[in-house]
Amino acid sequence: MRKRWWVAGGVALLLGMGAGMAQWWSSQAGERALVRLTERLDAQPGWQASRHEVEHGWRHSSGVLRLAAEVPAGHAPFDIVLPYRMRHGLLGTRLDGEIELPRMDESRWQASEAPTWHATYRTLTREMTGRLVWPTATLRGEAASRARLGAGELTLSGHVGDVRYHLHSAPWRLTREDGGILSGELDVQGRYRGDARRFHHTLSLSLAELRLLGGAPFALENVSHEADIRLDDDALHYRGEGRVGSVVVGGEQVASGRLALSLTERRWRGRANLDRAHARPGGVGRE
């Protein structure tokens, strides 16, 4: 009997040590993934990325990720601050936080609440899923311009070199003294595989309407676009098709149409070969 207790105790000790090592490995893997993400963001043209107030532990970590845009001389600086919290599990890490715009005061930016985001990183597969949610907000600019941005969300999933995305946004409105633009409900989804040298990008877009405000009334309704873009060693290939359910002028429908386009641009030659472009008879289109 005593021998069995010794065996059971040894097994429990080994399991505990294994769980502790798995927890430590998961926390280290989650931290390395965030370091790589920061480095990739910092390598993007026009942006500088850095982390501050970093506290790293076996089960919980926290910090602040700051993105600073490189703006021309004489323009106001623009920063995005993302405080984050990390919870490390045995097989993955979960992150969540908010998005702050420290240089935007209430006279320029108004929203009922801060945008929020969360992400999950799986240690074994190195896959990540993320979701960004933002509320309805108002942005005031110069020359009496004003933008009302509709609430929406963006989801991402996959790993480096293969990312799926889905963006959905409520209508938004941009107004100026001489007019403006109204954009209806927007939905975009796609998949990006590859890197900056070789990639395959497919996307599908739908827009309920696009309307000009002020001046002559003009609107596009039920707009959609599908595209397949591929970059290989020889050329950039594009195949796409756009549709417009109706073109409305002065409150009356005057046209509808479809445009299909195929384009190949040879690498290193600096010229494009137009393979195919056509519009549906009776619709709108341009070659």
PDB file of C-alpha atoms in Angstrom:
ATOM      1  CA  MET A   1       0.000   0.000   0.000  1.00  0.00           C
ATOM      2  CA  ARG A   2       2.767   2.423   0.917  1.00  0.00           C
ATOM      3  CA  LYS A   3       4.495   1.699  -2.402  1.00  0.00           C
ATOM      4  CA  ARG A   4       1.320   2.630  -4.280  1.00  0.00           C
ATOM      5  CA  TRP A   5       1.167   5.956  -2.460  1.00  0.00           C
ATOM      6  CA  TRP A   6       4.780   6.642  -3.432  1.00  0.00           C
ATOM      7  CA  VAL A   7       4.004   5.834  -7.068  1.00  0.00           C
ATOM      8  CA  ALA A   8       0.864   7.992  -7.040  1.00  0.00           C
ATOM      9  CA  GLY A   9       2.805  10.843  -5.446  1.00  0.00           C
ATOM     10  CA  GLY A  10       5.572  10.553  -8.029  1.00  0.00           C
ATOM     11  CA  VAL A  11       3.063  10.584 -10.887  1.00  0.00           C
ATOM     12  CA  ALA A  12       1.321  13.651  -9.412  1.00  0.00           C
ATOM     13  CA  LEU A  13       4.667  15.394  -9.023  1.00  0.00           C
ATOM     14  CA  LEU A  14       5.628  14.672 -12.633  1.00  0.00           C
ATOM     15  CA  LEU A  15       2.246  15.872 -13.864  1.00  0.00           C
ATOM     16  CA  GLY A  16       2.574  19.047 -11.835  1.00  0.00           C
ATOM     17  CA  MET A  17       6.080  19.682 -13.149  1.00  0.00           C
ATOM     18  CA  GLY A  18       4.870  19.033 -16.699  1.00  0.00           C
ATOM     19  CA  ALA A  19       1.965  21.432 -16.307  1.00  0.00           C
ATOM     20  CA  GLY A  20       4.302  24.057 -14.866  1.00  0.00           C
ATOM     21  CA  MET A  21       6.734  23.668 -17.752  1.00  0.00           C
ATOM     22  CA  ALA A  22       3.836  23.845 -20.259  1.00  0.00           C
ATOM     23  CA  GLN A  23       2.586  27.007 -18.565  1.00  0.00           C
ATOM     24  CA  TRP A  24       6.049  28.570 -18.678  1.00  0.00           C
ATOM     25  CA  TRP A  25       6.521  27.576 -22.319  1.00  0.00           C
ATOM     26  CA  SER A  26       3.109  28.980 -23.270  1.00  0.00           C
ATOM     27  CA  SER A  27       3.831  32.295 -21.563  1.00  0.00           C
ATOM     28  CA  GLN A  28       7.199  32.570 -23.288  1.00  0.00           C
ATOM     29  CA  ALA A  29       5.670  31.680 -26.667  1.00  0.00           C
ATOM     30  CA  GLY A  30       2.941  34.312 -26.220  1.00  0.00           C
ATOM     31  CA  GLU A  31       5.514  36.941 -25.304  1.00  0.00           C
ATOM     32  CA  ARG A  32       7.705  36.091 -28.320  1.00  0.00           C
ATOM     33  CA  ALA A  33       4.669  36.319 -30.620  1.00  0.00           C
ATOM     34  CA  LEU A  34       3.930  39.825 -29.323  1.00  0.00           C
ATOM     35  CA  VAL A  35       7.571  40.831 -29.793  1.00  0.00           C
ATOM     36  CA  ARG A  36       7.472  39.607 -33.421  1.00  0.00           C
ATOM     37  CA  LEU A  37       4.209  41.467 -34.015  1.00  0.00           C
ATOM     38  CA  THR A  38       5.712  44.690 -32.666  1.00  0.00           C
ATOM     39  CA  GLU A  39       8.747  44.278 -34.903  1.00  0.00           C
ATOM     40  CA  ARG A  40       6.573  43.709 -37.988  1.00  0.00           C
ATOM     41  CA  LEU A  41       4.474  46.781 -37.223  1.00  0.00           C
ATOM     42  CA  ASP A  42       7.614  48.843 -36.705  1.00  0.00           C
ATOM     43  CA  ALA A  43       8.929  47.665 -40.089  1.00  0.00           C
ATOM     44  CA  GLN A  44       5.844  48.998 -41.897  1.00  0.00           C
ATOM     45  CA  PRO A  45       6.524  52.220 -43.845  1.00  0.00           C
ATOM     46  CA  GLY A  46       5.103  55.286 -42.150  1.00  0.00           C
ATOM     47  CA  TRP A  47       4.775  53.780 -38.674  1.00  0.00           C
ATOM     48  CA  GLN A  48       6.867  53.348 -35.555  1.00  0.00           C
ATOM     49  CA  ALA A  49       5.857  50.674 -33.030  1.00  0.00           C
ATOM     50  CA  SER A  50       7.137  50.236 -29.486  1.00  0.00           C
ATOM     51  CA  ARG A  51       6.106  48.643 -26.170  1.00  0.00           C
ATOM     52  CA  HIS A  52       6.118  50.289 -22.750  1.00  0.00           C
ATOM     53  CA  GLU A  53       5.287  49.424 -19.126  1.00  0.00           C
ATOM     54  CA  VAL A  54       5.808  45.729 -19.851  1.00  0.00           C
ATOM     55  CA  GLU A  55       5.156  43.305 -16.967  1.00  0.00           C
ATOM     56  CA  HIS A  56       5.623  39.631 -17.794  1.00  0.00           C
ATOM     57  CA  GLY A  57       4.519  36.706 -15.645  1.00  0.00           C
ATOM     58  CA  TRP A  58       3.725  33.021 -15.952  1.00  0.00           C
ATOM     59  CA  ARG A  59      -0.063  33.496 -15.929  1.00  0.00           C
ATOM     60  CA  HIS A  60      -0.611  37.202 -16.569  1.00  0.00           C
ATOM     61  CA  SER A  61       1.252  39.892 -18.487  1.00  0.00           C
ATOM     62  CA  SER A  62       0.457  43.466 -19.378  1.00  0.00           C
ATOM     63  CA  GLY A  63       1.875  46.459 -21.185  1.00  0.00           C
ATOM     64  CA  VAL A  64       1.199  49.261 -23.623  1.00  0.00           C
ATOM     65  CA  LEU A  65       1.733  49.044 -27.390  1.00  0.00           C
ATOM     66  CA  ARG A  66       2.189  52.446 -29.027  1.00  0.00           C
ATOM     67  CA  LEU A  67       1.933  53.148 -32.768  1.00  0.00           C
ATOM     68  CA  ALA A  68       3.203  56.535 -33.968  1.00  0.00           C
ATOM     69  CA  ALA A  69       2.535  57.705 -37.516  1.00  0.00           C
ATOM     70  CA  GLU A  70       5.301  59.473 -39.403  1.00  0.00           C
ATOM     71  CA  VAL A  71       3.657  62.734 -40.511  1.00  0.00           C
ATOM     72  CA  PRO A  72       5.114  65.485 -42.720  1.00  0.00           C
ATOM     73  CA  ALA A  73       6.655  68.519 -41.070  1.00  0.00           C
ATOM     74  CA  GLY A  74       4.061  71.042 -39.978  1.00  0.00           C
ATOM     75  CA  HIS A  75       1.299  68.469 -39.449  1.00  0.00           C
ATOM     76  CA  ALA A  76      -0.037  67.383 -36.069  1.00  0.00           C
ATOM     77  CA  PRO A  77       1.434  64.108 -34.772  1.00  0.00           C
ATOM     78  CA  PHE A  78      -0.845  61.079 -34.592  1.00  0.00           C
ATOM     79  CA  ASP A  79      -0.496  58.219 -32.099  1.00  0.00           C
ATOM     80  CA  ILE A  80      -2.490  55.074 -31.354  1.00  0.00           C
ATOM     81  CA  VAL A  81      -2.087  53.574 -27.875  1.00  0.00           C
ATOM     82  CA  LEU A  82      -3.168  50.015 -27.083  1.00  0.00           C
ATOM     83  CA  PRO A  83      -3.027  49.011 -23.406  1.00  0.00           C
ATOM     84  CA  TYR A  84      -3.208  45.209 -23.282  1.00  0.00           C
ATOM     85  CA  ARG A  85      -3.618  42.345 -20.847  1.00  0.00           C
ATOM     86  CA  MET A  86      -2.434  38.791 -21.508  1.00  0.00           C
ATOM     87  CA  ARG A  87      -3.684  35.608 -19.852  1.00  0.00           C
ATOM     88  CA  HIS A  88      -1.427  32.611 -20.454  1.00  0.00           C
ATOM     89  CA  GLY A  89      -2.949  29.128 -20.581  1.00  0.00           C
ATOM     90  CA  LEU A  90      -1.385  25.737 -21.140  1.00  0.00           C
ATOM     91  CA  LEU A  91      -2.063  25.742 -24.899  1.00  0.00           C
ATOM     92  CA  GLY A  92      -2.517  29.400 -25.721  1.00  0.00           C
ATOM     93  CA  THR A  93      -2.574  33.044 -24.731  1.00  0.00           C
ATOM     94  CA  ARG A  94      -5.527  35.428 -24.732  1.00  0.00           C
ATOM     95  CA  LEU A  95      -5.054  39.179 -25.138  1.00  0.00           C
ATOM     96  CA  ASP A  96      -7.552  41.993 -24.762  1.00  0.00           C
ATOM     97  CA  GLY A  97      -7.511  45.746 -24.414  1.00  0.00           C
ATOM     98  CA  GLU A  98      -8.774  49.075 -25.687  1.00  0.00           C
ATOM     99  CA  ILE A  99      -7.664  51.596 -28.288  1.00  0.00           C
ATOM    100  CA  GLU A 100      -6.817  55.126 -27.188  1.00  0.00           C
ATOM    101  CA  LEU A 101      -6.162  58.213 -29.315  1.00  0.00           C
ATOM    102  CA  PRO A 102      -4.255  60.444 -26.885  1.00  0.00           C
ATOM    103  CA  ARG A 103      -3.885  63.386 -29.283  1.00  0.00           C
ATOM    104  CA  MET A 104      -7.608  63.510 -30.089  1.00  0.00           C
ATOM    105  CA  ASP A 105      -9.472  65.746 -27.609  1.00  0.00           C
ATOM    106  CA  GLU A 106     -13.255  65.809 -27.203  1.00  0.00           C
ATOM    107  CA  SER A 107     -13.575  68.800 -29.518  1.00  0.00           C
ATOM    108  CA  ARG A 108     -12.353  66.630 -32.412  1.00  0.00           C
ATOM    109  CA  TRP A 109     -13.284  63.050 -31.475  1.00  0.00           C
ATOM    110  CA  GLN A 110     -16.451  61.935 -29.690  1.00  0.00           C
ATOM    111  CA  ALA A 111     -17.553  58.361 -29.040  1.00  0.00           C
ATOM    112  CA  SER A 112     -19.785  56.705 -26.466  1.00  0.00           C
ATOM    113  CA  GLU A 113     -16.985  54.293 -25.512  1.00  0.00           C
ATOM    114  CA  ALA A 114     -13.486  53.303 -26.536  1.00  0.00           C
ATOM    115  CA  PRO A 115     -12.939  50.717 -29.280  1.00  0.00           C
ATOM    116  CA  THR A 116     -12.107  47.303 -27.814  1.00  0.00           C
ATOM    117  CA  TRP A 117     -10.195  44.323 -29.147  1.00  0.00           C
ATOM    118  CA  HIS A 118      -9.280  40.803 -28.145  1.00  0.00           C
ATOM    119  CA  ALA A 119      -7.107  38.082 -29.648  1.00  0.00           C
ATOM    120  CA  THR A 120      -6.156  34.468 -29.001  1.00  0.00           C
ATOM    121  CA  TYR A 121      -2.770  32.939 -29.845  1.00  0.00           C
ATOM    122  CA  ARG A 122      -2.490  29.125 -29.980  1.00  0.00           C
ATOM    123  CA  THR A 123       0.940  27.994 -28.916  1.00  0.00           C
ATOM    124  CA  LEU A 124       1.209  24.709 -30.834  1.00  0.00           C
ATOM    125  CA  THR A 125      -0.144  25.841 -34.212  1.00  0.00           C
ATOM    126  CA  ARG A 126       0.916  29.519 -33.961  1.00  0.00           C
ATOM    127  CA  GLU A 127      -2.524  30.503 -35.184  1.00  0.00           C
ATOM    128  CA  MET A 128      -4.161  33.710 -34.045  1.00  0.00           C
ATOM    129  CA  THR A 129      -7.721  34.991 -34.075  1.00  0.00           C
ATOM    130  CA  GLY A 130      -8.650  38.574 -33.291  1.00  0.00           C
ATOM    131  CA  ARG A 131     -11.656  40.877 -33.187  1.00  0.00           C
ATOM    132  CA  LEU A 132     -11.811  44.675 -33.134  1.00  0.00           C
ATOM    133  CA  VAL A 133     -15.110  46.397 -32.274  1.00  0.00           C
ATOM    134  CA  TRP A 134     -15.726  50.132 -32.489  1.00  0.00           C
ATOM    135  CA  PRO A 135     -18.796  52.241 -31.613  1.00  0.00           C
ATOM    136  CA  THR A 136     -20.426  55.045 -33.560  1.00  0.00           C
ATOM    137  CA  ALA A 137     -18.132  58.091 -33.401  1.00  0.00           C
ATOM    138  CA  THR A 138     -17.927  61.659 -34.641  1.00  0.00           C
ATOM    139  CA  LEU A 139     -14.725  63.216 -35.988  1.00  0.00           C
ATOM    140  CA  ARG A 140     -14.483  66.972 -36.549  1.00  0.00           C
ATOM    141  CA  GLY A 141     -11.821  68.318 -38.877  1.00  0.00           C
ATOM    142  CA  GLU A 142     -10.847  71.599 -40.434  1.00  0.00           C
ATOM    143  CA  ALA A 143     -13.037  73.881 -42.581  1.00  0.00           C
ATOM    144  CA  ALA A 144     -16.240  72.781 -40.801  1.00  0.00           C
ATOM    145  CA  SER A 145     -15.804  69.211 -42.031  1.00  0.00           C
ATOM    146  CA  ARG A 146     -17.367  66.466 -39.970  1.00  0.00           C
ATOM    147  CA  ALA A 147     -17.423  62.686 -40.248  1.00  0.00           C
ATOM    148  CA  ARG A 148     -19.863  60.394 -38.508  1.00  0.00           C
ATOM    149  CA  LEU A 149     -18.435  56.886 -38.481  1.00  0.00           C
ATOM    150  CA  GLY A 150     -20.777  53.946 -38.133  1.00  0.00           C
ATOM    151  CA  ALA A 151     -20.200  51.197 -35.593  1.00  0.00           C
ATOM    152  CA  GLY A 152     -18.577  48.028 -36.852  1.00  0.00           C
ATOM    153  CA  GLU A 153     -16.137  45.208 -36.332  1.00  0.00           C
ATOM    154  CA  LEU A 154     -13.105  43.594 -37.932  1.00  0.00           C
ATOM    155  CA  THR A 155     -12.178  39.933 -37.411  1.00  0.00           C
ATOM    156  CA  LEU A 156      -8.873  38.294 -38.337  1.00  0.00           C
ATOM    157  CA  SER A 157      -7.792  34.660 -38.247  1.00  0.00           C
ATOM    158  CA  GLY A 158      -4.867  32.554 -39.407  1.00  0.00           C
ATOM    159  CA  HIS A 159      -1.117  32.825 -39.077  1.00  0.00           C
ATOM    160  CA  VAL A 160       1.775  34.682 -40.662  1.00  0.00           C
ATOM    161  CA  GLY A 161       1.535  34.156 -44.401  1.00  0.00           C
ATOM    162  CA  ASP A 162      -2.143  33.130 -44.415  1.00  0.00           C
ATOM    163  CA  VAL A 163      -4.706  35.551 -42.972  1.00  0.00           C
ATOM    164  CA  ARG A 164      -8.477  35.710 -43.385  1.00  0.00           C
ATOM    165  CA  TYR A 165     -10.363  38.909 -42.576  1.00  0.00           C
ATOM    166  CA  HIS A 166     -13.937  40.148 -42.388  1.00  0.00           C
ATOM    167  CA  LEU A 167     -14.943  43.794 -41.934  1.00  0.00           C
ATOM    168  CA  HIS A 168     -18.486  45.008 -41.384  1.00  0.00           C
ATOM    169  CA  SER A 169     -19.457  48.638 -40.847  1.00  0.00           C
ATOM    170  CA  ALA A 170     -22.693  50.548 -40.376  1.00  0.00           C
ATOM    171  CA  PRO A 171     -23.286  53.599 -42.624  1.00  0.00           C
ATOM    172  CA  TRP A 172     -21.010  56.617 -42.290  1.00  0.00           C
ATOM    173  CA  ARG A 173     -21.339  60.235 -43.421  1.00  0.00           C
ATOM    174  CA  LEU A 174     -18.771  62.890 -44.360  1.00  0.00           C
ATOM    175  CA  THR A 175     -20.023  66.474 -44.612  1.00  0.00           C
ATOM    176  CA  ARG A 176     -18.384  69.763 -45.572  1.00  0.00           C
ATOM    177  CA  GLU A 177     -19.666  73.257 -46.248  1.00  0.00           C
ATOM    178  CA  ASP A 178     -20.144  72.499 -49.940  1.00  0.00           C
ATOM    179  CA  GLY A 179     -21.613  69.001 -49.616  1.00  0.00           C
ATOM    180  CA  GLY A 180     -20.534  65.570 -48.546  1.00  0.00           C
ATOM    181  CA  ILE A 181     -20.695  61.800 -49.045  1.00  0.00           C
ATOM    182  CA  LEU A 182     -22.957  59.162 -47.513  1.00  0.00           C
ATOM    183  CA  SER A 183     -21.746  55.560 -47.519  1.00  0.00           C
ATOM    184  CA  GLY A 184     -24.188  52.772 -46.730  1.00  0.00           C
ATOM    185  CA  GLU A 185     -23.618  49.508 -44.922  1.00  0.00           C
ATOM    186  CA  LEU A 186     -20.262  47.987 -45.912  1.00  0.00           C
ATOM    187  CA  ASP A 187     -19.099  44.371 -45.832  1.00  0.00           C
ATOM    188  CA  VAL A 188     -15.628  43.212 -46.922  1.00  0.00           C
ATOM    189  CA  GLN A 189     -14.089  39.770 -46.531  1.00  0.00           C
ATOM    190  CA  GLY A 190     -11.052  38.106 -48.012  1.00  0.00           C
ATOM    191  CA  ARG A 191      -7.918  36.025 -47.620  1.00  0.00           C
ATOM    192  CA  TYR A 192      -4.267  37.003 -48.002  1.00  0.00           C
ATOM    193  CA  ARG A 193      -1.607  34.304 -48.492  1.00  0.00           C
ATOM    194  CA  GLY A 194       2.083  35.005 -49.016  1.00  0.00           C
ATOM    195  CA  ASP A 195       4.377  37.919 -48.277  1.00  0.00           C
ATOM    196  CA  ALA A 196       5.462  41.201 -49.872  1.00  0.00           C
ATOM    197  CA  ARG A 197       7.300  39.403 -52.716  1.00  0.00           C
ATOM    198  CA  ARG A 198       4.739  36.727 -53.624  1.00  0.00           C
ATOM    199  CA  PHE A 199       1.113  36.623 -52.563  1.00  0.00           C
ATOM    200  CA  HIS A 200      -2.413  35.586 -53.470  1.00  0.00           C
ATOM    201  CA  HIS A 201      -5.193  37.909 -52.304  1.00  0.00           C
ATOM    202  CA  THR A 202      -8.904  37.292 -52.808  1.00  0.00           C
ATOM    203  CA  LEU A 203     -11.606  39.666 -51.600  1.00  0.00           C
ATOM    204  CA  SER A 204     -15.325  40.295 -51.848  1.00  0.00           C
ATOM    205  CA  LEU A 205     -16.918  43.696 -51.148  1.00  0.00           C
ATOM    206  CA  SER A 206     -20.520  44.837 -50.953  1.00  0.00           C
ATOM    207  CA  LEU A 207     -21.767  48.386 -50.347  1.00  0.00           C
ATOM    208  CA  ALA A 208     -25.446  49.250 -49.928  1.00  0.00           C
ATOM    209  CA  GLU A 209     -25.114  52.723 -51.424  1.00  0.00           C
ATOM    210  CA  LEU A 210     -22.782  55.623 -52.117  1.00  0.00           C
ATOM    211  CA  ARG A 211     -24.529  58.993 -52.291  1.00  0.00           C
ATOM    212  CA  LEU A 212     -23.307  62.541 -52.927  1.00  0.00           C
ATOM    213  CA  LEU A 213     -24.785  65.175 -50.605  1.00  0.00           C
ATOM    214  CA  GLY A 214     -25.408  68.708 -51.865  1.00  0.00           C
ATOM    215  CA  GLY A 215     -25.321  69.847 -55.449  1.00  0.00           C
ATOM    216  CA  ALA A 216     -26.703  67.561 -58.147  1.00  0.00           C
ATOM    217  CA  PRO A 217     -28.265  64.423 -56.550  1.00  0.00           C
ATOM    218  CA  PHE A 218     -26.317  61.314 -57.549  1.00  0.00           C
ATOM    219  CA  ALA A 219     -26.116  57.845 -56.013  1.00  0.00           C
ATOM    220  CA  LEU A 220     -24.831  54.337 -56.653  1.00  0.00           C
ATOM    221  CA  GLU A 221     -26.889  51.549 -55.074  1.00  0.00           C
ATOM    222  CA  ASN A 222     -26.100  47.879 -54.405  1.00  0.00           C
ATOM    223  CA  VAL A 223     -22.418  48.057 -55.319  1.00  0.00           C
ATOM    224  CA  SER A 224     -20.308  44.876 -55.205  1.00  0.00           C
ATOM    225  CA  HIS A 225     -16.784  43.937 -56.182  1.00  0.00           C
ATOM    226  CA  GLU A 226     -14.893  40.640 -56.278  1.00  0.00           C
ATOM    227  CA  ALA A 227     -11.183  40.418 -56.997  1.00  0.00           C
ATOM    228  CA  ASP A 228      -8.420  37.838 -57.305  1.00  0.00           C
ATOM    229  CA  ILE A 229      -4.929  39.358 -57.119  1.00  0.00           C
ATOM    230  CA  ARG A 230      -1.779  37.294 -57.472  1.00  0.00           C
ATOM    231  CA  LEU A 231       1.888  38.302 -57.468  1.00  0.00           C
ATOM    232  CA  ASP A 232       4.424  35.704 -58.600  1.00  0.00           C
ATOM    233  CA  ASP A 233       7.990  35.752 -59.859  1.00  0.00           C
ATOM    234  CA  ASP A 234       6.968  36.991 -63.317  1.00  0.00           C
ATOM    235  CA  ALA A 235       4.006  39.326 -62.997  1.00  0.00           C
ATOM    236  CA  LEU A 236       1.133  40.824 -61.037  1.00  0.00           C
ATOM    237  CA  HIS A 237      -2.188  39.309 -62.103  1.00  0.00           C
ATOM    238  CA  TYR A 238      -5.582  40.859 -61.392  1.00  0.00           C
ATOM    239  CA  ARG A 239      -9.033  39.497 -62.166  1.00  0.00           C
ATOM    240  CA  GLY A 240     -12.054  41.349 -60.884  1.00  0.00           C
ATOM    241  CA  GLU A 241     -15.698  42.031 -61.434  1.00  0.00           C
ATOM    242  CA  GLY A 242     -17.728  44.989 -60.223  1.00  0.00           C
ATOM    243  CA  ARG A 243     -21.495  45.404 -60.253  1.00  0.00           C
ATOM    244  CA  VAL A 244     -23.782  48.384 -59.727  1.00  0.00           C
ATOM    245  CA  GLY A 245     -27.429  47.607 -59.058  1.00  0.00           C
ATOM    246  CA  SER A 246     -28.552  51.076 -60.085  1.00  0.00           C
ATOM    247  CA  VAL A 247     -27.215  54.530 -60.881  1.00  0.00           C
ATOM    248  CA  VAL A 248     -29.641  57.156 -59.603  1.00  0.00           C
ATOM    249  CA  VAL A 249     -29.602  60.756 -60.850  1.00  0.00           C
ATOM    250  CA  GLY A 250     -32.209  63.249 -59.672  1.00  0.00           C
ATOM    251  CA  GLY A 251     -34.161  60.492 -57.956  1.00  0.00           C
ATOM    252  CA  GLU A 252     -34.483  58.364 -61.100  1.00  0.00           C
ATOM    253  CA  GLN A 253     -32.628  55.203 -62.066  1.00  0.00           C
ATOM    254  CA  VAL A 254     -30.694  55.791 -65.265  1.00  0.00           C
ATOM    255  CA  ALA A 255     -28.449  52.733 -65.543  1.00  0.00           C
ATOM    256  CA  SER A 256     -27.107  49.531 -63.992  1.00  0.00           C
ATOM    257  CA  GLY A 257     -24.183  47.445 -65.044  1.00  0.00           C
ATOM    258  CA  ARG A 258     -21.274  45.081 -64.617  1.00  0.00           C
ATOM    259  CA  LEU A 259     -17.580  45.495 -65.365  1.00  0.00           C
ATOM    260  CA  ALA A 260     -15.167  42.550 -65.611  1.00  0.00           C
ATOM    261  CA  LEU A 261     -11.465  43.248 -65.847  1.00  0.00           C
ATOM    262  CA  SER A 262      -8.376  41.104 -66.268  1.00  0.00           C
ATOM    263  CA  LEU A 263      -4.969  42.741 -66.002  1.00  0.00           C
ATOM    264  CA  THR A 264      -1.391  41.446 -66.103  1.00  0.00           C
ATOM    265  CA  GLU A 265       1.590  43.624 -65.318  1.00  0.00           C
ATOM    266  CA  ARG A 266       4.918  42.017 -66.121  1.00  0.00           C
ATOM    267  CA  ARG A 267       7.489  42.325 -63.394  1.00  0.00           C
ATOM    268  CA  TRP A 268      10.526  44.508 -64.107  1.00  0.00           C
ATOM    269  CA  ARG A 269       9.073  45.740 -67.409  1.00  0.00           C
ATOM    270  CA  GLY A 270       7.003  48.598 -66.077  1.00  0.00           C
ATOM    271  CA  ARG A 271       4.082  48.077 -68.475  1.00  0.00           C
ATOM    272  CA  ALA A 272       0.643  46.526 -68.240  1.00  0.00           C
ATOM    273  CA  ASN A 273      -1.112  44.138 -70.591  1.00  0.00           C
ATOM    274  CA  LEU A 274      -4.883  44.522 -70.611  1.00  0.00           C
ATOM    275  CA  ASP A 275      -6.305  41.110 -71.364  1.00  0.00           C
ATOM    276  CA  ARG A 276     -10.052  41.645 -71.033  1.00  0.00           C
ATOM    277  CA  ALA A 277     -12.518  44.347 -70.056  1.00  0.00           C
ATOM    278  CA  HIS A 278     -16.207  44.391 -70.877  1.00  0.00           C
ATOM    279  CA  ALA A 279     -19.524  45.637 -69.574  1.00  0.00           C
ATOM    280  CA  ARG A 280     -22.956  44.110 -69.752  1.00  0.00           C
ATOM    281  CA  PRO A 281     -24.969  45.492 -72.690  1.00  0.00           C
ATOM    282  CA  GLY A 282     -27.341  48.191 -71.560  1.00  0.00           C
ATOM    283  CA  GLY A 283     -25.381  48.779 -68.360  1.00  0.00           C
ATOM    284  CA  VAL A 284     -22.551  51.037 -67.378  1.00  0.00           C
ATOM    285  CA  GLY A 285     -18.940  50.241 -67.942  1.00  0.00           C
ATOM    286  CA  ARG A 286     -15.708  51.682 -69.177  1.00  0.00           C
ATOM    287  CA  GLU A 287     -12.763  50.132 -70.910  1.00  0.00           C
TER     288      GLU A 287
END
